[in-house]
Short mmCIF file of C-alpha atoms and ligand atoms in Angstrom, two decimals:
data_model
loop_
_atom_site.label_atom_id
_atom_site.label_comp_id
_atom_site.label_asym_id
_atom_site.label_seq_id
_atom_site.Cartn_x
_atom_site.Cartn_y
_atom_site.Cartn_z
CA MET K 266 109.95 103.31 123.63
CA THR K 267 106.59 103.62 121.63
CA LYS K 268 106.36 105.03 118.04
CA PRO K 269 104.00 107.96 116.58
CA PHE K 270 100.86 106.61 115.57
CA ALA K 271 98.08 107.53 113.07
CA LEU K 272 95.08 106.51 110.52
CA ALA K 273 93.77 107.75 107.58
CA LEU K 274 90.76 107.39 105.86
CA HIS K 275 89.00 108.21 102.48
CA GLY K 276 85.07 107.39 101.41
CA GLY K 277 86.09 107.80 97.69
CA ALA K 278 86.96 109.95 94.59
CA GLY K 279 85.16 111.86 92.98
CA VAL K 280 83.23 114.80 94.03
CA ASN K 281 79.77 115.55 92.73
CA PRO K 282 79.97 119.71 92.55
CA GLY K 283 76.62 121.05 93.47
CA ARG K 284 75.55 118.27 96.41
CA ASP K 285 75.88 118.46 99.91
CA TYR K 286 79.08 116.35 101.82
CA ALA K 287 78.65 118.03 105.34
CA GLU K 288 77.21 114.35 106.79
CA VAL K 289 79.94 112.67 105.04
CA GLU K 290 82.74 115.12 106.37
CA ALA K 291 81.33 114.77 110.08
CA HIS K 292 81.08 111.74 110.09
CA LEU K 293 84.44 111.10 108.39
CA ARG K 294 86.09 113.44 111.25
CA THR K 295 84.35 111.71 114.10
CA LEU K 296 85.29 108.21 112.50
CA VAL K 297 89.17 109.27 112.14
CA GLU K 298 89.33 110.42 116.31
CA ALA K 299 87.64 107.68 117.39
CA GLY K 300 90.59 105.71 115.28
CA LYS K 301 93.03 107.64 117.12
CA LYS K 302 92.22 107.10 120.69
CA ARG K 303 91.54 103.09 119.33
CA LEU K 304 95.35 103.49 118.89
CA ALA K 305 96.75 105.41 121.10
CA ALA K 306 95.01 102.81 123.08
CA GLY K 307 97.25 100.39 121.70
CA ALA K 308 95.14 99.04 118.86
CA SER K 309 97.24 97.39 116.43
CA ALA K 310 96.83 99.18 112.87
CA LEU K 311 95.37 95.72 111.27
CA ASP K 312 92.50 96.07 114.05
CA ALA K 313 91.86 99.82 113.22
CA VAL K 314 91.93 99.79 109.56
CA GLU K 315 89.03 96.99 109.50
CA TRP K 316 86.96 98.99 111.92
CA ALA K 317 87.08 101.66 110.10
CA VAL K 318 86.07 100.14 106.98
CA ALA K 319 83.59 97.82 108.62
CA GLU K 320 82.17 101.50 110.31
CA LEU K 321 82.43 102.88 106.42
CA GLU K 322 80.87 100.33 105.27
CA ALA K 323 77.86 100.28 107.96
CA SER K 324 77.23 103.95 107.24
CA GLY K 325 75.86 103.54 104.10
CA LEU K 326 77.18 107.42 103.31
CA TYR K 327 79.79 105.95 100.62
CA VAL K 328 79.38 103.41 97.85
CA ALA K 329 80.50 100.39 99.78
CA GLY K 330 78.72 98.07 102.23
CA ARG K 331 75.07 99.63 102.89
CA GLY K 332 75.67 101.95 100.24
CA ALA K 333 76.53 99.71 97.46
CA ALA K 334 74.92 100.28 94.05
CA PRO K 335 73.87 97.17 91.87
CA ASN K 336 75.72 95.19 88.72
CA LYS K 337 73.49 95.65 85.56
CA ASP K 338 71.40 92.71 86.66
CA GLY K 339 70.93 94.37 89.69
CA VAL K 340 72.68 92.65 92.26
CA VAL K 341 75.26 93.77 94.46
CA GLU K 342 78.31 92.46 94.51
CA PHE K 343 81.01 93.48 96.71
CA ASP K 344 84.96 93.63 96.50
CA ALA K 345 87.04 94.26 99.53
CA SER K 346 90.55 93.51 100.44
CA ILE K 347 93.10 94.00 104.06
CA MET K 348 96.01 94.03 104.54
CA ASP K 349 98.97 93.36 107.23
CA GLY K 350 102.46 94.47 106.36
CA ALA K 351 103.82 93.55 109.57
CA ALA K 352 103.42 89.92 108.88
CA MET K 353 103.48 90.27 105.00
CA ARG K 354 99.88 88.68 104.98
CA ALA K 355 96.60 89.63 102.71
CA GLY K 356 93.14 88.30 102.43
CA ALA K 357 90.53 89.40 99.86
CA VAL K 358 86.93 88.58 98.55
CA CYS K 359 85.28 90.07 94.70
CA ALA K 360 82.12 89.34 93.77
CA ILE K 361 80.60 88.36 97.21
CA GLN K 362 77.79 88.68 98.04
CA ASP K 363 75.35 88.55 100.46
CA VAL K 364 77.79 90.01 103.54
CA VAL K 365 76.99 93.13 105.33
CA SER K 366 81.03 93.76 105.69
CA PRO K 367 82.91 92.79 102.66
CA VAL K 368 86.07 93.60 104.63
CA LYS K 369 85.11 91.66 107.78
CA ALA K 370 85.16 88.61 105.06
CA ALA K 371 88.56 89.69 103.95
CA ARG K 372 89.99 89.29 106.92
CA ALA K 373 88.67 86.43 107.98
CA VAL K 374 89.87 85.11 104.50
CA MET K 375 93.15 85.91 106.03
CA ASP K 376 93.10 84.37 109.62
CA LYS K 377 91.14 80.99 108.47
CA THR K 378 92.20 79.81 105.17
CA PRO K 379 95.47 79.42 103.50
CA HIS K 380 94.65 81.85 100.80
CA VAL K 381 94.38 85.64 99.58
CA LEU K 382 91.36 86.21 97.38
CA LEU K 383 88.38 84.02 97.17
CA ALA K 384 85.78 85.18 94.17
CA GLY K 385 82.08 84.81 93.69
CA ALA K 386 79.75 82.22 94.91
CA GLY K 387 83.21 80.52 96.64
CA ALA K 388 83.47 83.90 98.99
CA THR K 389 79.86 84.29 99.54
CA HIS K 390 79.68 80.40 100.47
CA PHE K 391 82.65 81.17 102.99
CA ALA K 392 80.93 84.14 104.28
CA HIS K 393 77.73 81.70 105.42
CA ASP K 394 79.71 78.93 106.71
CA HIS K 395 81.89 80.95 108.66
CA GLY K 396 79.25 82.74 110.41
CA LEU K 397 79.86 86.43 108.88
CA GLU K 398 77.03 88.65 109.41
CA LEU K 399 74.27 88.71 106.61
CA ILE K 400 72.08 91.13 104.87
CA GLU K 401 68.13 89.72 106.15
CA ASN K 402 66.81 92.26 103.73
CA ALA K 403 68.01 93.77 100.57
CA ALA K 404 65.38 95.74 99.89
CA GLN K 405 65.26 97.59 103.51
CA TYR K 406 68.89 97.14 104.21
CA PHE K 407 70.85 99.50 101.06
CA ARG K 408 70.48 103.45 101.00
CA MET K 409 71.43 105.83 98.11
CA PRO K 410 75.05 106.83 99.73
CA ILE K 411 75.30 110.85 100.02
CA GLY K 412 76.30 112.67 97.03
CA VAL K 413 74.81 109.99 94.52
CA GLN K 414 71.41 109.75 92.33
CA GLN K 415 69.16 107.35 90.60
CA ALA K 416 70.67 109.44 87.44
CA ASP K 417 74.01 109.03 88.07
CA ILE K 418 73.83 105.57 88.74
CA ASP K 419 72.11 105.38 85.39
CA ALA K 420 74.10 107.49 83.37
CA GLU K 421 78.15 106.41 85.14
CA ALA K 422 78.11 103.12 83.21
CA ALA K 423 81.59 102.18 83.81
CA GLU K 424 82.85 106.18 84.87
CA LEU K 425 84.05 107.28 87.94
CA SER K 426 82.28 105.79 91.15
CA HIS K 427 82.14 107.99 94.00
CA GLY K 428 82.72 106.44 97.16
CA THR K 429 84.81 103.52 97.81
CA VAL K 430 85.59 103.34 100.82
CA GLY K 431 89.63 102.77 102.40
CA ALA K 432 91.93 103.26 105.51
CA VAL K 433 95.37 103.03 106.30
CA ALA K 434 97.15 103.17 110.00
CA CYS K 435 100.75 103.10 111.30
CA ASP K 436 100.39 101.58 115.18
CA GLU K 437 102.17 102.61 118.06
CA ARG K 438 104.86 99.28 116.73
CA GLY K 439 105.32 101.31 113.84
CA ARG K 440 103.32 98.57 112.08
CA LEU K 441 101.52 99.17 108.40
CA ALA K 442 97.69 97.82 107.49
CA ALA K 443 95.99 98.82 104.99
CA ALA K 444 92.25 97.44 103.76
CA THR K 445 89.69 98.96 100.86
CA SER K 446 86.23 97.70 100.41
CA THR K 447 83.60 99.00 97.50
CA GLY K 448 80.45 98.50 95.98
CA GLY K 449 82.32 98.88 92.30
CA THR K 450 81.87 101.21 89.53
CA PHE K 451 78.30 102.01 88.51
CA GLY K 452 76.51 99.67 85.91
CA LYS K 453 79.31 97.13 86.57
CA ARG K 454 79.29 93.86 84.43
CA PRO K 455 77.93 91.01 86.67
CA GLY K 456 81.63 89.77 87.88
CA ARG K 457 83.01 92.54 87.44
CA VAL K 458 86.19 93.37 89.67
CA GLY K 459 88.19 96.41 90.09
CA ASP K 460 91.22 96.93 91.59
CA THR K 461 89.78 97.29 95.43
CA PRO K 462 90.06 93.48 96.26
CA ILE K 463 93.86 93.02 94.83
CA PRO K 464 96.36 93.41 96.89
CA GLY K 465 99.13 94.95 95.62
CA ILE K 466 96.87 97.22 93.44
CA GLY K 467 93.69 98.64 95.47
CA THR K 468 95.55 98.16 98.90
CA TRP K 469 99.16 97.44 99.88
CA ALA K 470 100.96 97.34 103.30
CA ASP K 471 104.62 96.31 103.56
CA GLY K 472 107.40 97.96 106.31
CA GLN K 473 107.67 101.47 104.60
CA MET K 474 104.45 102.41 103.46
CA ALA K 475 100.31 101.25 103.21
CA GLY K 476 98.13 102.51 100.65
CA SER K 477 94.54 102.33 99.49
CA CYS K 478 93.16 103.79 95.96
CA THR K 479 90.08 104.81 95.00
CA GLY K 480 88.92 105.43 91.25
CA ILE K 481 88.36 103.84 88.43
CA GLY K 482 89.80 100.31 88.67
CA GLU K 483 90.78 99.38 85.29
CA TYR K 484 93.20 102.15 84.93
CA PHE K 485 94.58 101.28 88.69
CA ILE K 486 95.55 97.57 87.83
CA LEU K 487 97.49 98.80 84.36
CA ALA K 488 99.25 101.45 86.46
CA GLY K 489 100.64 99.25 89.53
CA GLY K 490 98.46 101.23 92.24
CA ALA K 491 99.34 100.71 96.02
CA GLY K 492 101.96 98.23 94.91
CA ASP K 493 103.57 100.72 92.19
CA VAL K 494 103.83 103.10 95.22
CA ALA K 495 105.67 100.77 97.23
CA ALA K 496 107.99 99.98 94.33
CA ARG K 497 108.67 103.23 93.37
CA MET K 498 109.57 103.68 97.31
CA ARG K 499 111.76 100.26 97.54
CA TYR K 500 113.41 100.57 94.25
CA ALA K 501 114.06 104.20 93.37
CA GLY K 502 113.99 105.88 96.50
CA LEU K 503 111.12 107.88 96.13
CA ALA K 504 109.99 109.52 98.83
CA LEU K 505 105.99 108.55 99.76
CA GLU K 506 103.91 111.33 98.70
CA PRO K 507 106.35 111.86 95.32
CA ALA K 508 105.63 108.04 94.73
CA CYS K 509 101.80 108.55 95.12
CA HIS K 510 102.27 111.15 92.56
CA ALA K 511 104.31 109.37 90.08
CA MET K 512 101.38 106.40 89.93
CA LEU K 513 98.53 108.96 89.76
CA LYS K 514 100.28 110.09 86.74
CA THR K 515 100.39 106.61 84.82
CA VAL K 516 96.82 106.56 85.72
CA ALA K 517 96.18 109.84 84.39
CA ARG K 518 98.31 108.88 81.00
CA LEU K 519 96.22 105.92 80.21
CA GLY K 520 93.23 107.75 80.67
CA GLY K 521 91.87 107.20 83.99
CA ASP K 522 91.32 108.93 87.70
CA GLY K 523 91.16 108.34 91.12
CA GLY K 524 93.08 108.78 94.03
CA ILE K 525 95.15 106.67 97.00
CA ILE K 526 96.01 107.56 100.85
CA ALA K 527 98.81 106.42 102.20
CA MET K 528 100.82 105.92 105.52
CA SER K 529 104.52 106.01 106.01
CA ALA K 530 106.36 103.88 108.93
CA ASP K 531 106.54 107.29 110.76
CA ALA K 532 103.17 107.73 110.86
CA VAL K 533 102.88 110.51 107.89
CA PRO K 534 100.15 110.12 106.33
CA ALA K 535 99.86 111.07 102.09
CA PHE K 536 97.15 112.27 100.36
CA ALA K 537 97.00 112.48 96.32
CA TRP K 538 94.18 112.42 93.62
CA ASN K 539 93.39 113.68 90.00
CA SER K 540 89.57 113.27 90.21
CA HIS K 541 87.55 115.92 91.02
CA GLY K 542 87.86 115.98 95.16
CA LEU K 543 88.85 112.90 97.61
CA LYS K 544 86.72 112.74 100.25
CA ARG K 545 89.15 112.03 103.10
CA ALA K 546 90.56 112.75 106.75
CA ALA K 547 93.14 111.77 108.69
CA ALA K 548 94.64 112.10 113.14
CA GLY K 549 97.59 110.96 114.66
CA ALA K 550 100.18 111.84 117.07
CA LEU K 551 102.06 114.55 115.25
CA PHE K 552 99.51 116.28 113.76
CA PRO K 553 96.18 118.05 114.04
CA THR K 554 92.69 116.30 112.34
CA LEU K 555 92.43 117.24 109.12
CA VAL K 556 89.61 116.92 106.77
CA GLY K 557 88.89 117.39 102.96
CA ILE K 558 86.30 116.83 100.35
CA THR K 559 87.32 119.08 97.23
N1 LIG M 240 88.03 101.09 92.50
C1 LIG M 240 86.81 101.08 92.71
C2 LIG M 240 86.53 100.03 91.56
O1 LIG M 240 87.23 100.00 90.30
C3 LIG M 240 85.64 101.66 92.02
C4 LIG M 240 86.18 103.48 93.57
O2 LIG M 240 87.14 103.41 93.52
O3 LIG M 240 85.23 104.05 92.80
O4 LIG M 240 85.81 98.70 91.52
#
């Protein structure tokens, strides 16, 4: 017998008041409903989250993939990870350059190497060697994400970014998966790596939950991120949503902000954030599609 399925997405914590997010809202709705159809047709949670994050990257509406902002040296370095909770496998890349889809690079690390995380030049070489699609002309390729202006990028060094992307899913076999992708925080130092590519922090999936975080990565690393949510469920018996809030409380206590989207093994999504807004959406067999920005 098939089980209920669901997909949830985020387009990053942090919303600039007064900016128009109608295009983001419409995009998230279209994407999450298309993803729900894929799951209804039998797609695995793993394929669904990879597909959704690759679409979010390609849109240029978020600070990931085509919308990523350069580091202090003017170079775009991407971080991404993906995790298959049913098989307990993960793949990730950090400070990778040149790739159109960092999440596809992360999936290739998972599928084609014995490793979990490839960094910097090694990750970029891997992408070149494994035939991943490369950015041909950087000057023409990148676009400014919705809600972001050049002044934000110049002013917000090391502050909250506005558009990491992520997806969590539960498929009709009850398998969970998560993926996250980012260009990182604005004005970051070359080589700076946040929470996004670290399985257990920015991304986690196991037999009971899948989670994808967004916010100032340094604080999520210190708070334990999505892995802390899973641990609170496993060892303290917390339900998914209270576990997400408890992890975010630690982020806030340390001085950070951001959010998390998560999915339970019975295909119920959870959202929690302490930032000003979290661009988010969910669709599934058991509930009406929901989309929210603030
Ligand atoms: N967590 C990401 C990072 O620290 C940024 C974000 O979520 O906006 O790189």
